[in-house]
PDB file of C-alpha atoms in Angstrom:
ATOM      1  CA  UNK A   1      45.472 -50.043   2.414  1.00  0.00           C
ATOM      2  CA  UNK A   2      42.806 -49.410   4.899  1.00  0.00           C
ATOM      3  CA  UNK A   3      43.745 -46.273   6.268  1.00  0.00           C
ATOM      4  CA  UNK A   4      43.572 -45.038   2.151  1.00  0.00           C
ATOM      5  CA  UNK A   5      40.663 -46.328   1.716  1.00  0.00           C
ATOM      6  CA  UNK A   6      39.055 -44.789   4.652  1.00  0.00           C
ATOM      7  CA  UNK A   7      41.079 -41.632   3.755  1.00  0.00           C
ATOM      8  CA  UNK A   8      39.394 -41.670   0.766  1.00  0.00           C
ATOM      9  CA  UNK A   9      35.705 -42.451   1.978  1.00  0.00           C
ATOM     10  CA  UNK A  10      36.334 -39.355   4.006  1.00  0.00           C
ATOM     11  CA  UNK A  11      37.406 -37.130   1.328  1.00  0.00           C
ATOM     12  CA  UNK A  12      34.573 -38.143  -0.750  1.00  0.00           C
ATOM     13  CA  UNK A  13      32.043 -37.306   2.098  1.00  0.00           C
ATOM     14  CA  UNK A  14      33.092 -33.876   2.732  1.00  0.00           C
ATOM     15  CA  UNK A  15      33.445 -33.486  -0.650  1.00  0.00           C
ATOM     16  CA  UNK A  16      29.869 -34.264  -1.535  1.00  0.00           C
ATOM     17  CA  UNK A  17      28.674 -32.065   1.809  1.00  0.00           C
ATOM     18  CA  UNK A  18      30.756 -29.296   0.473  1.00  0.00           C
ATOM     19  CA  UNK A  19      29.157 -29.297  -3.157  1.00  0.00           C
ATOM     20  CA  UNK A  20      25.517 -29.746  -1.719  1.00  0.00           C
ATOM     21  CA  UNK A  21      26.117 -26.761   0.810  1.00  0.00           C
ATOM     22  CA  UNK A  22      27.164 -24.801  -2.610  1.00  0.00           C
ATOM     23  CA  UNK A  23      24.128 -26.125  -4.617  1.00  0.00           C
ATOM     24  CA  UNK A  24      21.845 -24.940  -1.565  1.00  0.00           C
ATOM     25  CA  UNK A  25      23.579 -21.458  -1.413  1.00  0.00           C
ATOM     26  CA  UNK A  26      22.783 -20.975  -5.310  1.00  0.00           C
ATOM     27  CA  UNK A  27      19.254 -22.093  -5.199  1.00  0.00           C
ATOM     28  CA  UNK A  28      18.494 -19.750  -2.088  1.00  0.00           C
ATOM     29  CA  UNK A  29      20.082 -16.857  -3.850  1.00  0.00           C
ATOM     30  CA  UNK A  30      18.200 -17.708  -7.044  1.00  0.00           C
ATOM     31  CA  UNK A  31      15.208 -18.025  -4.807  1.00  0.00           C
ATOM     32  CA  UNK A  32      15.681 -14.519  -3.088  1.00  0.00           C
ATOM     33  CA  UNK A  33      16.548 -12.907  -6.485  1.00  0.00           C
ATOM     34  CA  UNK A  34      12.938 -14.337  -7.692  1.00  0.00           C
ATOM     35  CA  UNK A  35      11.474 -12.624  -4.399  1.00  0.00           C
ATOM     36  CA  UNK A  36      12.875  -9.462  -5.148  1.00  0.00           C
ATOM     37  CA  UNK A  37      11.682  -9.299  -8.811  1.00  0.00           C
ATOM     38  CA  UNK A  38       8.141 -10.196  -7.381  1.00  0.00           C
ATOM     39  CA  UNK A  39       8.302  -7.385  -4.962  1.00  0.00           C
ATOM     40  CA  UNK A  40       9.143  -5.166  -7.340  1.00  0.00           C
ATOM     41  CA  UNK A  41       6.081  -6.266  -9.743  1.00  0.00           C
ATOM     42  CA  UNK A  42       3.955  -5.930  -6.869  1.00  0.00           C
ATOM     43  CA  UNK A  43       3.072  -9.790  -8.118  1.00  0.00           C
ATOM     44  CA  UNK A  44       1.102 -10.610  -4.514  1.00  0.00           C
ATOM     45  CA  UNK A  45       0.219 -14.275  -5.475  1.00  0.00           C
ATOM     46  CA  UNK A  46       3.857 -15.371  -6.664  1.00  0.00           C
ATOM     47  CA  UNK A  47       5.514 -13.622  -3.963  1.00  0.00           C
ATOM     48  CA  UNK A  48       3.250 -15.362  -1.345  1.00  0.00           C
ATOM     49  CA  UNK A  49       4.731 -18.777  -2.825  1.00  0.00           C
ATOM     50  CA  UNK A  50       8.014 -18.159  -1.157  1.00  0.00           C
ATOM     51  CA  UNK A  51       5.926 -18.041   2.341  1.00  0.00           C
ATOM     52  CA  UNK A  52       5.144 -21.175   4.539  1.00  0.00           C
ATOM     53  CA  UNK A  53       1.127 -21.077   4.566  1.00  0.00           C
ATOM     54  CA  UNK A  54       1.504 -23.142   7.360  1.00  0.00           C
ATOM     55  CA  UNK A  55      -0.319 -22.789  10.434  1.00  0.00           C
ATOM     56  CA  UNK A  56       3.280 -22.210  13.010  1.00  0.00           C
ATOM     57  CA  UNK A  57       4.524 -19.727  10.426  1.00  0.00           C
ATOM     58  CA  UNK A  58       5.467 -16.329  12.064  1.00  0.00           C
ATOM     59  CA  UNK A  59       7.327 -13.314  10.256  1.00  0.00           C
ATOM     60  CA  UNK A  60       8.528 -10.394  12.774  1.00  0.00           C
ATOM     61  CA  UNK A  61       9.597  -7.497  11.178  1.00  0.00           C
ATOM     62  CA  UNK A  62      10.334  -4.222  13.295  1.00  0.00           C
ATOM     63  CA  UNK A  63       8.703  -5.661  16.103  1.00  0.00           C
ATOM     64  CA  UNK A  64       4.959  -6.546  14.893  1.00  0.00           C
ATOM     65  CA  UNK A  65       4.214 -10.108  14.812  1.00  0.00           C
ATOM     66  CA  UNK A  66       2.210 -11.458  11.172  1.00  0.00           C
ATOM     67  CA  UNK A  67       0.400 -14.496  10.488  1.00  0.00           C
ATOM     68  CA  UNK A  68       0.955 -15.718   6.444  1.00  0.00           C
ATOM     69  CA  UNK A  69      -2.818 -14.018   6.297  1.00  0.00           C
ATOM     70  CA  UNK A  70      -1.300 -10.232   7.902  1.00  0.00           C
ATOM     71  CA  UNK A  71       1.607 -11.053   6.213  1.00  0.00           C
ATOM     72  CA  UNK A  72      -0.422 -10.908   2.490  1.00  0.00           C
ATOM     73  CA  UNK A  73      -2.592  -7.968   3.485  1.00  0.00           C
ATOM     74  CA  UNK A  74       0.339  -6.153   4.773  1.00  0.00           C
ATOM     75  CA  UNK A  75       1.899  -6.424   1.215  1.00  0.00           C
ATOM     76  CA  UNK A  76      -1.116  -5.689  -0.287  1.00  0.00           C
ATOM     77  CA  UNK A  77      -1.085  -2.453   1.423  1.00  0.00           C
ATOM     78  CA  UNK A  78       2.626  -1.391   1.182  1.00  0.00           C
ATOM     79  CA  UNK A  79       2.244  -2.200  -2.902  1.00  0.00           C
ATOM     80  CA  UNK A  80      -0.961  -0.431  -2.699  1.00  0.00           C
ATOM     81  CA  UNK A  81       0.420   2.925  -1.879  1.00  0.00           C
ATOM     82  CA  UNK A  82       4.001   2.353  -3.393  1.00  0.00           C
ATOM     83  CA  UNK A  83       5.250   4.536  -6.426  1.00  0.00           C
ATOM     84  CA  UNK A  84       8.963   2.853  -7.097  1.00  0.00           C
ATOM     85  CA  UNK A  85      11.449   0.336  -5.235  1.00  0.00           C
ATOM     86  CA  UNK A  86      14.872  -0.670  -6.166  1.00  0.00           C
ATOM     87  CA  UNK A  87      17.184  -2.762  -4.245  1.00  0.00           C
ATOM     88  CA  UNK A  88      20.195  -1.185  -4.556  1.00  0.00           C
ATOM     89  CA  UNK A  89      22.149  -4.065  -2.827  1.00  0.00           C
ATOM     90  CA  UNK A  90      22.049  -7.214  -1.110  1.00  0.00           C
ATOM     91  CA  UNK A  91      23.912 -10.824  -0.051  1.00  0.00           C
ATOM     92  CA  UNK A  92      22.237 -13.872   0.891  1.00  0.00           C
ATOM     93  CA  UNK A  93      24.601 -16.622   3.217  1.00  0.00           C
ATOM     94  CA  UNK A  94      23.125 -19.175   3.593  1.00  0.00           C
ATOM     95  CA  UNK A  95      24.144 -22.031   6.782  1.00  0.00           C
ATOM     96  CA  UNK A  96      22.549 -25.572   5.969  1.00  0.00           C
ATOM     97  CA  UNK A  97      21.087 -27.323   8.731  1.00  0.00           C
ATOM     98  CA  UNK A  98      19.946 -30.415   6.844  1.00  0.00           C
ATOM     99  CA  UNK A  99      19.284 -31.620   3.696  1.00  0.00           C
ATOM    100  CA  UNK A 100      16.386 -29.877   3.171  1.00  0.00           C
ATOM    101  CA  UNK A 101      16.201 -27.197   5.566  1.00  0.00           C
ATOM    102  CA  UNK A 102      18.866 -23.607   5.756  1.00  0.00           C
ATOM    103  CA  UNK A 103      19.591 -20.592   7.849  1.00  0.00           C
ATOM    104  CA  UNK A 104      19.670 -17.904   5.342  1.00  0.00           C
ATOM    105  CA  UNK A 105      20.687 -14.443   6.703  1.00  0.00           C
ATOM    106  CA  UNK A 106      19.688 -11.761   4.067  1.00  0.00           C
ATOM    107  CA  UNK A 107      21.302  -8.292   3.937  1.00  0.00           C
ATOM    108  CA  UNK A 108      20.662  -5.110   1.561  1.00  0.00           C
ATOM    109  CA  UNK A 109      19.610  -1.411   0.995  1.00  0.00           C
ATOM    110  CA  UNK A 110      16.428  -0.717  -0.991  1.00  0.00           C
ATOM    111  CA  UNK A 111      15.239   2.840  -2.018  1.00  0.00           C
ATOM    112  CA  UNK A 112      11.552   2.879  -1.604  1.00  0.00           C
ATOM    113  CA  UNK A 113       9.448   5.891  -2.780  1.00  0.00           C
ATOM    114  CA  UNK A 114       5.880   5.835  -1.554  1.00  0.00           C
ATOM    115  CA  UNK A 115       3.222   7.880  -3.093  1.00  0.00           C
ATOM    116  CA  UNK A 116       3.026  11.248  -1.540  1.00  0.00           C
ATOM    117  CA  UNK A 117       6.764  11.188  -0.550  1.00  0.00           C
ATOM    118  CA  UNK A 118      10.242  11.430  -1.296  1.00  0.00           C
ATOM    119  CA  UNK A 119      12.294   8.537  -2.036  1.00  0.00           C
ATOM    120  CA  UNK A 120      14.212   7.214   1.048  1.00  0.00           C
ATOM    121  CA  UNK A 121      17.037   4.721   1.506  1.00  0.00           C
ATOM    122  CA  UNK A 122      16.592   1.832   3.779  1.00  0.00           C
ATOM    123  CA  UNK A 123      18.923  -1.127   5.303  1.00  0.00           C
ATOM    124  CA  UNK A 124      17.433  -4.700   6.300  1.00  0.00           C
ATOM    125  CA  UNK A 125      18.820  -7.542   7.376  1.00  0.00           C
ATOM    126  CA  UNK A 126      16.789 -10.966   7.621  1.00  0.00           C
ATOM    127  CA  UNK A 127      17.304 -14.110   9.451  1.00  0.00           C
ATOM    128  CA  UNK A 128      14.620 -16.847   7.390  1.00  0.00           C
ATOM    129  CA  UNK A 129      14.225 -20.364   8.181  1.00  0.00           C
ATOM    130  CA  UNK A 130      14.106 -21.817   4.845  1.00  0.00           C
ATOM    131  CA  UNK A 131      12.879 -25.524   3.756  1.00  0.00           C
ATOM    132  CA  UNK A 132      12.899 -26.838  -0.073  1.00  0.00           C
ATOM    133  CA  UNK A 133       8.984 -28.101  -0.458  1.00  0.00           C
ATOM    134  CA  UNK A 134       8.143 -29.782  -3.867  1.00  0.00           C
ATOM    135  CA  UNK A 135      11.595 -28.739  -5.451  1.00  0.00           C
ATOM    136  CA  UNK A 136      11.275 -24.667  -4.277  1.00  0.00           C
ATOM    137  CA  UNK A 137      12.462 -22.555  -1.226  1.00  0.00           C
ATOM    138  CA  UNK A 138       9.745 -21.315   1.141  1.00  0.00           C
ATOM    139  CA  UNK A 139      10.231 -19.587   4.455  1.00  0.00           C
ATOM    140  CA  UNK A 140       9.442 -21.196   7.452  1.00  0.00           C
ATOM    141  CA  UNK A 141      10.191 -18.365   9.803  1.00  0.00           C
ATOM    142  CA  UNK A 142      11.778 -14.556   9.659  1.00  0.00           C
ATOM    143  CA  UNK A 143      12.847 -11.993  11.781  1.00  0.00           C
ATOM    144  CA  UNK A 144      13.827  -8.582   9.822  1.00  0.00           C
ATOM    145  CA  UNK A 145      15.362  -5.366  11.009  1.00  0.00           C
ATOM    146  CA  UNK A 146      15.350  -2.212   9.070  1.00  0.00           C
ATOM    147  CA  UNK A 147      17.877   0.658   9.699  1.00  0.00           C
TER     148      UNK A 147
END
């Protein structure tokens, strides 16, 4: 009778880790699909709700180093001079590392067309640090490649 019962308590536990790691991968996609609609509205003050304004927060992207303060003028600018951007694909996995805290690796393929130029295809893929503040997904940390 013991050994089912702690059978059972066992079940139960990896049961409940199993659903939360689900729930978590859902809300981060839903998260990153609200990003992407943002940075396609060119919305700078909803888009800079997904980013940590925290003092340790550091995005690197293509080797430059940004602040949450380079990181908003640096969108500024890019939306500034941009004429049309689709993402064309993308996947989100997402590796919990606590309750409140995730690994989210990000892939996809935009087409970006700046003002002035021709439309060009690009790749990225993301490694963000993500933590659920006050019931929403912000990013602690990133690290993105494009290629």
């Amino acid at each position: 009778m013991k050994n089912n019962v702690f059978f059972l308590a066992i079940v139960l536990l990896l049961s409940s880790q199993i659903i939360c790691a689900q729930n978590m991968q859902k809300e981060i996609e839903n998260t990153i699909e609200a990003m992407i609609k943002c940075s396609i509205d060119k919305d700078l003050e909803k888009s800079m709700s997904f980013w940590s304004d925290s003092e340790d927060f550091v995005l690197i992207t293509d080797g430059h180093i940004t602040n949450y303060t380079q990181l908003r003028e640096m969108l500024r600018q890019f939306w500034a001079n941009l004429e049309k951007q689709e993402v064309l694909k993308n996947s989100v996995q997402v590796t919990p590392l606590d309750k409140y805290k995730a690994l989210c690796v990000w892939k996809g393929t935009e087409s970006i067309k700046m003002k002035d130029s021709e439309a060009i295809e690009s790749n990225w893929i993301s490694t963000l640090v993500m933590e659920n503040k006050k019931g929403g997904w912000v990013i602690l940390h990133g690290h993105t490649s494009h290629f």
